[in-house]
Structure formats: structure tokens, C-alpha cells
Amino acid sequence: MDFALNEEDIAIRDTVRSFITREVMPLEEDVLRRERKGLPGIEPATLKELQNKARSFGFWGLSTPEEYGGMDLPAITQSLIWTEAGRCNVPFRFGGEADNILYYANEEQRKEFLVPTIEGERLSCFALTEPGAGSDAANIKMTATKDGDDWILRGEKTFITGGNDADFAIVIAVTDPERGARGGATAFLVDREMGWTSSPIETMGPATPASLYFDDVRVPSRNILGELGQGFDLGMEWIVAGRWRIPAWAVGIAERALSMAIEYANTRETFGAPIGQNQAIQWMIADSHVELEAARSLVLRAAWTADRLGFGRRADGGPKGNPKAAANEIRHAAAMAKLYAAGMVNRVVDRALQIHGGMGYTRELPLERMYRQVRLIRIYEGTDEMQRLILSRDLLRGYTKLGIN
Ligand SMILES: Cc1cc2nc3c(=O)[nH]c(=O)nc-3n(C[C@H](O)[C@H](O)[C@H](O)COP(=O)(O)OP(=O)(O)OC[C@H]3O[C@@H](n4cnc5c(N)ncnc54)[C@H](O)[C@@H]3O)c2cc1C
């Protein structure tokens, strides 16, 4: 068994680390100042400039196929990059990406939606959650009713990331109420000009999702993404695809918090000695490191599972062997990583804040922002409880066996 990264992964990780340190990190103070004034942490133009700079180093479209100008990196390599990005409190992401399910688009739709999204000319959002359907996504009520060659969309979506800025939404709506969401829901590509409106939702962290309102919005049939009735499956594919990404990012956030805690424990003195000489502080640091490395192992295992089974990148050409068994294995590994890393980063940031005492609670340091931000990781893209549901169901029904397969 070899735990070492290959040379290419090390080179990519180190290049990203130096890019983040040199180009992105210097913006952190400004981001914190802006957010405290209620402004978005980073202006879209500044983000674009950074993304273009990264592109000039070859970093563009981490998960995008090469035919669209992307890197199509294996999941392992992408997870290393997400961890690097997590260390910095700047809402930066590499450009050249599109929602994974947009690749179900036909030729016309690819020109109209996929390519401009990859190029950063159009912003998308993915709208599944409704006021009455979050964890229980199959309970969505938004309807799409056939009218001639069009569909009339009626209902509300909520908590939609990027929903207030998006040019178009990928909307999952019920087209066959008798069948319900499973088999009776369809994905639509809906331009904002077609008539939907949005309003932002204030949260305790930097995220500002939006509610989307569809009041008899007319959408032509040619805007159906994938097949009629395939919407729920597409929705699940969107959510599960990158479940190792958020935990990988969480590992980076925890690394930053722990490194701040170690430095402070070595320099802050009380009762004539650095606080790091107290066992209470030492144990917080030790426990944090164990949990951080455990989470990293689970993330790498989830990404490796996706790569090994042919889901890691598009160039691999899809699942190898039994697709259903492969999907189960990937989902299980990703659920373990998501559940554990979400709890881990909350505990590590909390301890780092505690080690900083009163300073940790102030807005002079980024710890309070990290504390507010990481709480979300236990909720979105499947709550802790939903991950536990997946894990226990897989085990109780025998989809997953104990031990190393
Ligand atoms: C910032 C943010 C961004 C988001 N972005 C998007 C997006 O881009 N697109 C999108 O479609 N959605 C998005 N979401 C929605 C997100 O996926 C949901 O909030 C999440 O799935 C939980 O759903 P809910 O909020 O309705 O909680 P509920 O489903 O109402 O759950 C409430 C609580 O009950 C628990 N619970 C529910 N059912 C069970 C059960 N059977 N057993 C045990 N416990 C249970 C939950 O775990 C949770 O703790 C976003 C949410 C947030 C906060």
C-alpha cells in the first residue's frame, strides 16, 4: 500500500499553494473588511481577474473536459486543490467550471448554456430545494404543466446558491404529478428573462443563497435538460458528484485554524509561560490534528474511490464494472468523508477560537468568520443526519461490506 502522492499531484498542489499564497491571500483582509460592511467579500471583476491569472498558469476548468479547454483532473488532484483553497478566507474558486449535469445538454443547449458557463460569460444556479422539500427532496411540489409546445412553471425554490446573480437556473419541477418526483420530475434550463425573480437570503455566514419565484413562467420544450422524467436522477447526480469537494475544502479550513492555534499557543504567555505548555491546550491541539488527518484520509479515500471506479473524471469514460455497485461504493465513501469532515472542521475551528481566548472572538482575526462559515458544512449538500441515513442504510441493507474491499 502506497500513501505517497505522485510527482504530478505534488507539483500541481505546490503550484496552487504558491498561487493562493501570492495572489489570493493578500486579499483576505479586504474581504473581511468588506463583509463586515455587508458587501460581498470579493467583486465579480476581481474574481474574474484572479481566475484569468490562474488560467494563464494553466489552471482552468479543474473538472472540465479537455475538449472544452479544461484540465479534467482526477478527483484526487481536485481534492488536493480544494484543500489548498480552503486555507484562505477569500471566496475564490478557479474558473472554467460548469455544473456536472449541464453535460446532458444537447448540441444547441451546449452552445447556449454549457460553453458560456464554462467561459464565465453566463452564471448558472441549480434549483432543487423548496420551502417544503430540503432533505426530503422527493417531496418537491413545483409544477411544470404542458401548454402546446411549452411548459408553464409554477412554484418556489429556496436556498439556491448563486440564485440572485444567475443568468439562468437549472430547475427541477414535477411534470407528472401522478408519478411524483421520482420518474415524474424534469430538469429545465430557464433563462432569467423568461420571468423568474429572486430575493437574497441573509445567513450567519458569507453565503447568500436566494429564493426563486416562478409565477407561470413559460419555458419552451427545447429547454428540457436530459430526458422528460429524468429530473430527479439528475438532481441527485448534481448533489452527489462532488461530495468529496466540500470535505476536501473543510480539511483546508481546519489546517489554517490549527496552524493559527499552534502559533498562538507558542507565543501567547499567561502565568509567565506560553499557553502551549498547559496540557489543556496541548490536548486540544493533539485531538485537532488526529481528527484533521482522519478527515483527510476519508477525503482521499472518497476521491480515490471515484477515480478507481471511473467516476473521477469525464475522460475515464464512466463507471467500470457494475455501475450500480460502483455508485453505491462512491456514495458511501463520500458520505463518510462529508459527515466526518463537517463535524471535524467545526470542532477544530471551535478549539482554535478557544485557544485564542478573547482575540478569537474579535473581528480582528478571521477565526470568527471561519466559525460562522463552517457551520454550513453540516447542513448543505446533505445534512449530517442525511449522511448518517445513507451510511446506515447501505450497511443495514448489505450494499456496503465492512473492511477494505
Ligand atoms: C447556504 C445554503 C446553500 C444552499 N444551496 C443550495 C443550492 O444551490 N441548490 C439547492 O437545491 N439547495 C441548496 N441548499 C439547500 C440545502 O441542500 C438544504 O437546506 C438541506 O438539504 C436541508 O434541507 P432543509 O433546510 O429543508 O432542512 P430539513 O430537510 O427541513 O431538515 C431539518 C432538520 O431535520 C433533519 N432531518 C430531516 N429529515 C430527517 C430524518 N429522516 N431523520 C433525521 N433527521 C432528519 C435534518 O437533518 C435537519 O437537521 C442550500 C442551503 C444553504 C443553507
XYZ file of C-alpha atoms and ligand atoms in Angstrom:
458
model
C 0.000 0.000 0.000
C 1.370 3.395 -1.003
C 0.195 6.552 0.764
C 2.510 8.825 -1.240
C 1.192 11.341 -3.753
C 2.637 11.025 -7.251
C 5.036 13.657 -8.596
C 2.417 15.312 -10.790
C -0.002 15.734 -7.874
C 2.749 17.189 -5.702
C 3.730 19.638 -8.470
C 0.102 20.726 -9.000
C -0.540 21.093 -5.259
C 2.616 23.175 -4.795
C 1.785 25.437 -7.757
C -1.720 26.016 -6.393
C -0.314 26.639 -2.920
C 2.041 29.304 -4.201
C -0.701 30.875 -6.370
C -3.059 31.075 -3.376
C -0.312 32.443 -1.127
C 0.913 35.073 -3.579
C -2.242 36.146 -5.410
C -5.274 35.322 -3.243
C -4.154 35.501 0.382
C -3.215 39.217 0.182
C -6.912 39.981 -0.470
C -8.068 38.350 2.764
C -8.042 41.453 4.963
C -10.002 43.376 2.366
C -12.543 40.542 2.101
C -13.062 40.558 5.872
C -13.445 44.369 5.891
C -15.952 44.308 3.028
C -18.028 41.526 4.522
C -18.221 43.384 7.833
C -19.774 46.296 5.925
C -22.352 43.925 4.418
C -20.680 43.939 0.989
C -19.801 40.804 -0.989
C -16.291 39.706 0.027
C -14.963 39.949 -3.496
C -16.172 41.941 -6.520
C -17.071 39.787 -9.558
C -14.474 41.727 -11.610
C -11.708 40.960 -9.083
C -12.695 37.284 -9.031
C -12.593 37.178 -12.815
C -9.167 38.809 -12.859
C -7.835 36.198 -10.419
C -9.397 33.392 -12.427
C -7.808 34.694 -15.614
C -4.460 34.935 -13.873
C -4.847 31.295 -12.750
C -5.787 30.433 -16.342
C -2.521 31.911 -17.573
C -0.754 29.376 -15.289
C -2.881 26.607 -16.860
C -5.420 26.350 -14.010
C -8.805 26.485 -15.678
C -11.694 24.032 -15.582
C -10.391 21.587 -12.985
C -13.189 19.117 -13.760
C -13.929 20.314 -17.303
C -13.157 18.027 -20.271
C -10.147 18.963 -22.362
C -12.311 19.452 -25.481
C -13.841 22.446 -23.626
C -10.432 23.783 -22.649
C -10.403 22.275 -19.159
C -7.921 20.162 -17.205
C -10.247 17.211 -16.465
C -8.182 16.360 -13.389
C -8.657 13.163 -11.415
C -10.735 13.517 -8.232
C -7.629 13.040 -6.041
C -5.871 16.007 -7.659
C -9.010 18.142 -7.459
C -9.390 17.323 -3.773
C -5.810 18.491 -3.115
C -6.616 21.778 -4.854
C -9.805 22.279 -2.831
C -7.828 21.771 0.359
C -5.344 24.455 -0.698
C -8.190 26.880 -1.452
C -9.770 26.166 1.953
C -6.810 27.734 3.781
C -7.756 31.196 2.629
C -10.785 33.279 3.659
C -11.282 34.676 0.178
C -14.317 33.356 -1.715
C -12.086 32.367 -4.624
C -12.727 29.452 -6.965
C -10.941 28.507 -10.163
C -12.800 29.436 -13.347
C -13.808 27.324 -16.316
C -16.321 25.133 -14.492
C -19.912 24.184 -15.258
C -22.494 22.159 -13.317
C -21.774 18.471 -13.987
C -25.322 17.793 -15.252
C -25.044 20.507 -17.926
C -23.133 17.888 -19.921
C -26.505 16.210 -20.524
C -27.290 19.211 -22.744
C -27.900 18.609 -26.458
C -25.798 20.355 -29.119
C -27.926 23.516 -29.203
C -28.077 23.755 -25.407
C -24.330 23.238 -25.169
C -23.801 26.345 -27.295
C -26.388 28.372 -25.394
C -25.698 27.266 -21.815
C -22.723 24.947 -21.305
C -19.981 26.771 -23.229
C -20.853 30.299 -21.971
C -20.968 28.921 -18.398
C -17.517 27.354 -18.740
C -16.209 30.628 -20.214
C -17.684 32.582 -17.285
C -19.938 34.612 -19.609
C -23.134 33.246 -18.048
C -23.817 32.320 -14.416
C -25.914 29.281 -13.573
C -27.623 28.084 -10.422
C -29.072 24.716 -9.516
C -32.583 24.790 -8.034
C -33.959 21.697 -6.361
C -34.745 22.689 -2.740
C -38.157 24.172 -1.939
C -39.641 25.616 1.245
C -41.321 22.242 1.879
C -38.626 19.955 0.454
C -34.967 20.014 1.533
C -33.680 16.705 2.913
C -36.851 15.140 1.591
C -36.108 16.341 -1.947
C -38.545 13.853 -3.478
C -41.339 15.935 -1.938
C -40.856 18.859 -4.365
C -44.119 20.468 -5.396
C -43.104 22.908 -8.115
C -45.105 22.040 -11.209
C -44.391 22.252 -14.924
C -47.618 21.921 -16.925
C -47.646 21.286 -20.658
C -49.189 24.039 -22.794
C -48.744 23.428 -26.531
C -45.017 23.099 -27.099
C -44.217 24.959 -23.889
C -44.226 24.198 -20.182
C -45.613 26.548 -17.534
C -43.520 26.546 -14.342
C -45.180 27.479 -11.074
C -43.743 27.366 -7.553
C -40.864 28.486 -5.355
C -37.307 27.305 -4.897
C -35.257 28.311 -1.887
C -31.685 28.397 -0.535
C -30.300 28.444 -4.072
C -26.570 29.216 -4.216
C -25.871 31.990 -6.698
C -29.613 32.349 -7.302
C -29.626 36.116 -7.040
C -26.886 36.585 -9.638
C -27.601 33.710 -12.018
C -28.469 34.341 -15.682
C -30.239 31.001 -15.851
C -31.403 28.300 -13.457
C -31.367 24.522 -13.785
C -34.773 23.893 -12.261
C -36.203 20.529 -11.211
C -40.013 20.566 -11.496
C -42.754 17.934 -11.409
C -44.063 17.209 -14.922
C -46.069 14.108 -13.995
C -47.820 14.615 -10.635
C -49.065 11.022 -10.590
C -45.534 9.653 -10.605
C -44.222 12.430 -8.328
C -40.577 13.463 -8.225
C -39.115 10.001 -8.830
C -39.732 9.404 -12.519
C -42.132 12.332 -12.847
C -39.764 15.303 -12.463
C -37.852 17.023 -15.243
C -34.884 19.417 -15.372
C -35.424 22.717 -17.243
C -32.918 25.349 -18.347
C -34.689 28.586 -17.509
C -33.299 31.995 -18.512
C -33.994 34.807 -16.085
C -35.579 36.738 -18.985
C -38.279 34.084 -19.108
C -39.682 35.704 -15.999
C -38.481 34.206 -12.750
C -37.487 36.542 -9.943
C -35.257 36.135 -6.908
C -34.532 37.576 -3.497
C -31.408 37.023 -1.373
C -31.491 35.223 1.982
C -29.278 36.665 4.737
C -27.335 33.974 6.593
C -24.968 33.884 9.581
C -22.030 33.282 7.232
C -20.666 34.647 3.960
C -23.103 32.557 1.876
C -26.055 34.465 0.426
C -28.367 31.952 -1.241
C -31.647 33.108 -2.779
C -35.304 32.247 -3.098
C -36.518 31.896 -6.692
C -40.125 32.611 -7.661
C -41.807 31.082 -10.699
C -45.179 32.634 -11.322
C -46.397 30.917 -14.501
C -43.042 31.116 -16.261
C -43.308 29.864 -19.853
C -40.422 27.607 -20.945
C -40.150 26.004 -24.398
C -39.774 22.207 -24.616
C -36.372 22.633 -26.232
C -35.120 23.849 -22.820
C -35.609 20.452 -21.187
C -32.251 19.183 -19.957
C -31.803 15.444 -20.481
C -34.967 13.369 -20.764
C -38.515 14.069 -19.641
C -38.902 12.387 -16.242
C -35.140 12.218 -15.602
C -35.017 15.356 -13.426
C -34.785 13.772 -10.002
C -31.928 11.480 -11.045
C -30.098 14.492 -12.497
C -30.692 16.386 -9.248
C -29.173 13.553 -7.233
C -26.240 13.356 -9.637
C -25.602 17.084 -9.196
C -25.541 16.741 -5.410
C -23.549 13.530 -5.033
C -20.956 14.160 -7.766
C -18.621 16.285 -5.765
C -19.292 15.204 -2.220
C -15.563 14.838 -1.655
C -15.047 18.516 -2.672
C -16.681 20.126 0.362
C -14.883 17.858 2.843
C -11.593 18.500 0.993
C -12.200 22.240 1.390
C -13.073 21.653 5.085
C -9.676 19.996 5.579
C -8.006 23.177 4.276
C -10.041 25.399 6.602
C -9.132 23.183 9.568
C -5.437 23.238 8.603
C -5.456 27.024 8.643
C -7.274 27.188 12.006
C -4.949 24.638 13.589
C -1.811 26.354 12.301
C -3.068 29.640 13.798
C -3.769 27.848 17.094
C -0.275 26.306 17.212
C 1.406 29.641 16.544
C -0.674 31.415 19.183
C -0.116 28.616 21.749
C 3.651 29.069 21.313
C 3.630 32.862 21.646
C 0.801 33.873 23.986
C 2.008 33.855 27.572
C -0.012 33.562 30.775
C 1.357 32.997 34.286
C 4.849 33.510 32.886
C 4.800 30.754 30.260
C 3.388 30.136 26.760
C -0.150 28.745 26.980
C 1.026 25.802 24.846
C 2.778 24.462 27.939
C -0.593 23.664 29.514
C -1.992 20.195 28.992
C -5.486 21.627 28.347
C -4.142 23.452 25.287
C -1.869 20.583 24.209
C -4.787 18.167 24.139
C -6.904 20.471 22.013
C -4.036 20.702 19.530
C -3.374 16.947 19.558
C -7.043 15.996 19.143
C -7.422 18.502 16.318
C -4.502 17.046 14.410
C -5.747 13.459 14.755
C -9.219 14.442 13.540
C -7.844 16.572 10.716
C -5.706 13.709 9.392
C -8.563 11.222 9.799
C -10.763 13.521 7.698
C -8.020 13.915 5.089
C -7.739 10.136 4.790
C -11.502 9.810 4.300
C -11.479 12.562 1.659
C -8.603 10.967 -0.245
C -10.304 7.584 0.010
C -13.560 9.030 -1.374
C -11.725 10.737 -4.244
C -9.631 7.630 -4.927
C -12.813 5.516 -4.972
C -14.339 7.865 -7.544
C -11.173 7.699 -9.684
C -10.794 3.931 -9.350
C -14.391 3.262 -10.358
C -14.367 5.607 -13.332
C -16.418 8.482 -11.896
C -13.468 10.693 -11.047
C -13.209 12.469 -14.368
C -15.026 12.532 -17.651
C -12.114 11.269 -19.757
C -12.271 7.963 -17.862
C -15.457 7.202 -19.763
C -17.858 6.383 -16.953
C -18.174 3.595 -14.425
C -16.138 0.441 -14.578
C -17.745 -2.933 -13.777
C -21.226 -2.873 -12.248
C -22.363 0.808 -12.392
C -24.887 0.437 -9.561
C -22.392 -1.209 -7.211
C -19.784 1.406 -8.178
C -22.220 4.253 -7.498
C -23.039 2.740 -4.075
C -19.378 2.465 -3.176
C -18.648 6.051 -4.223
C -21.706 7.396 -2.417
C -20.782 5.555 0.769
C -17.154 6.730 0.749
C -18.244 10.312 0.033
C -20.886 10.251 2.790
C -18.254 9.148 5.334
C -15.934 11.970 4.222
C -18.712 14.603 4.224
C -20.090 13.588 7.642
C -16.751 13.316 9.392
C -15.069 16.364 7.853
C -18.105 18.561 8.569
C -18.002 17.696 12.282
C -14.191 17.826 12.365
C -13.879 21.328 10.933
C -16.479 22.655 13.374
C -14.589 21.146 16.322
C -11.155 22.271 15.111
C -12.228 25.859 14.411
C -14.015 25.987 17.780
C -10.858 24.824 19.579
C -8.658 27.261 17.632
C -11.001 30.077 18.641
C -10.902 28.904 22.278
C -7.089 28.822 22.250
C -7.109 32.455 21.061
C -9.309 33.480 24.027
C -10.889 36.930 23.653
C -8.900 37.626 20.486
C -10.530 34.613 18.838
C -13.929 36.202 19.382
C -12.967 39.514 17.801
C -13.229 40.604 14.205
C -9.522 41.360 14.085
C -8.890 37.712 13.248
C -10.580 35.538 10.602
C -11.474 32.839 13.160
C -14.928 34.206 13.929
C -15.723 34.184 10.192
C -14.469 30.627 9.886
C -16.585 29.661 12.909
C -19.718 31.072 11.278
C -18.870 29.730 7.847
C -18.119 26.118 8.741
C -21.474 25.628 10.435
C -22.980 25.479 6.965
C -20.898 22.433 6.048
C -23.007 20.293 8.407
C -26.168 21.415 6.578
C -25.849 21.887 2.836
C -25.389 19.260 0.132
C -26.925 16.768 2.566
C -27.116 17.343 6.330
C -25.158 15.253 8.851
C -28.353 13.323 9.508
C -28.858 12.542 5.802
C -25.263 11.268 5.551
C -25.929 9.007 8.542
C -29.117 7.827 6.865
C -27.158 6.896 3.712
C -24.398 5.162 5.674
C -26.705 3.146 7.918
C -28.992 2.181 5.039
C -26.047 0.924 2.964
C -24.865 -1.187 5.898
C -28.238 -2.477 7.065
C -29.244 -3.497 3.541
C -25.872 -5.040 2.804
C -24.932 -2.643 -0.028
C -21.655 -1.988 1.755
C -19.450 -4.510 3.494
C -17.135 -3.807 6.409
C -13.377 -3.783 5.875
C -11.282 -2.954 2.814
C -12.699 -4.253 -0.456
C -26.210 28.336 2.160
C -27.019 27.248 1.522
C -26.841 26.989 0.177
C -27.642 26.021 -0.477
N -27.532 25.828 -1.826
C -28.443 25.063 -2.487
C -28.494 25.020 -3.918
O -27.669 25.634 -4.593
N -29.473 24.297 -4.513
C -30.406 23.595 -3.813
O -31.277 22.960 -4.418
N -30.392 23.593 -2.427
C -29.439 24.324 -1.761
N -29.437 24.373 -0.375
C -30.443 23.629 0.363
C -29.860 22.534 1.248
O -29.474 21.449 0.449
C -30.920 22.175 2.300
O -31.001 23.264 3.201
C -30.578 20.909 3.043
O -30.681 19.802 2.193
C -31.500 20.695 4.251
O -32.841 20.869 3.917
P -33.789 21.813 4.822
O -33.063 23.090 5.041
O -35.125 21.877 4.188
O -33.889 21.069 6.214
P -34.952 19.916 6.562
O -34.953 18.889 5.497
O -36.235 20.546 6.916
O -34.306 19.300 7.870
C -34.362 19.940 9.149
C -33.570 19.091 10.135
O -34.192 17.809 10.260
C -33.259 16.790 9.955
N -33.957 15.693 9.308
C -34.774 15.750 8.221
N -35.238 14.543 7.906
C -34.691 13.680 8.809
C -34.751 12.254 9.005
N -35.449 11.480 8.185
N -34.040 11.729 10.020
C -33.312 12.507 10.832
N -33.208 13.838 10.707
C -33.875 14.412 9.697
C -32.243 17.452 9.035
O -31.008 16.744 9.005
C -32.135 18.821 9.669
O -31.297 18.742 10.789
C -28.601 25.286 0.288
C -28.734 25.528 1.664
C -27.972 26.502 2.286
C -28.183 26.756 3.757
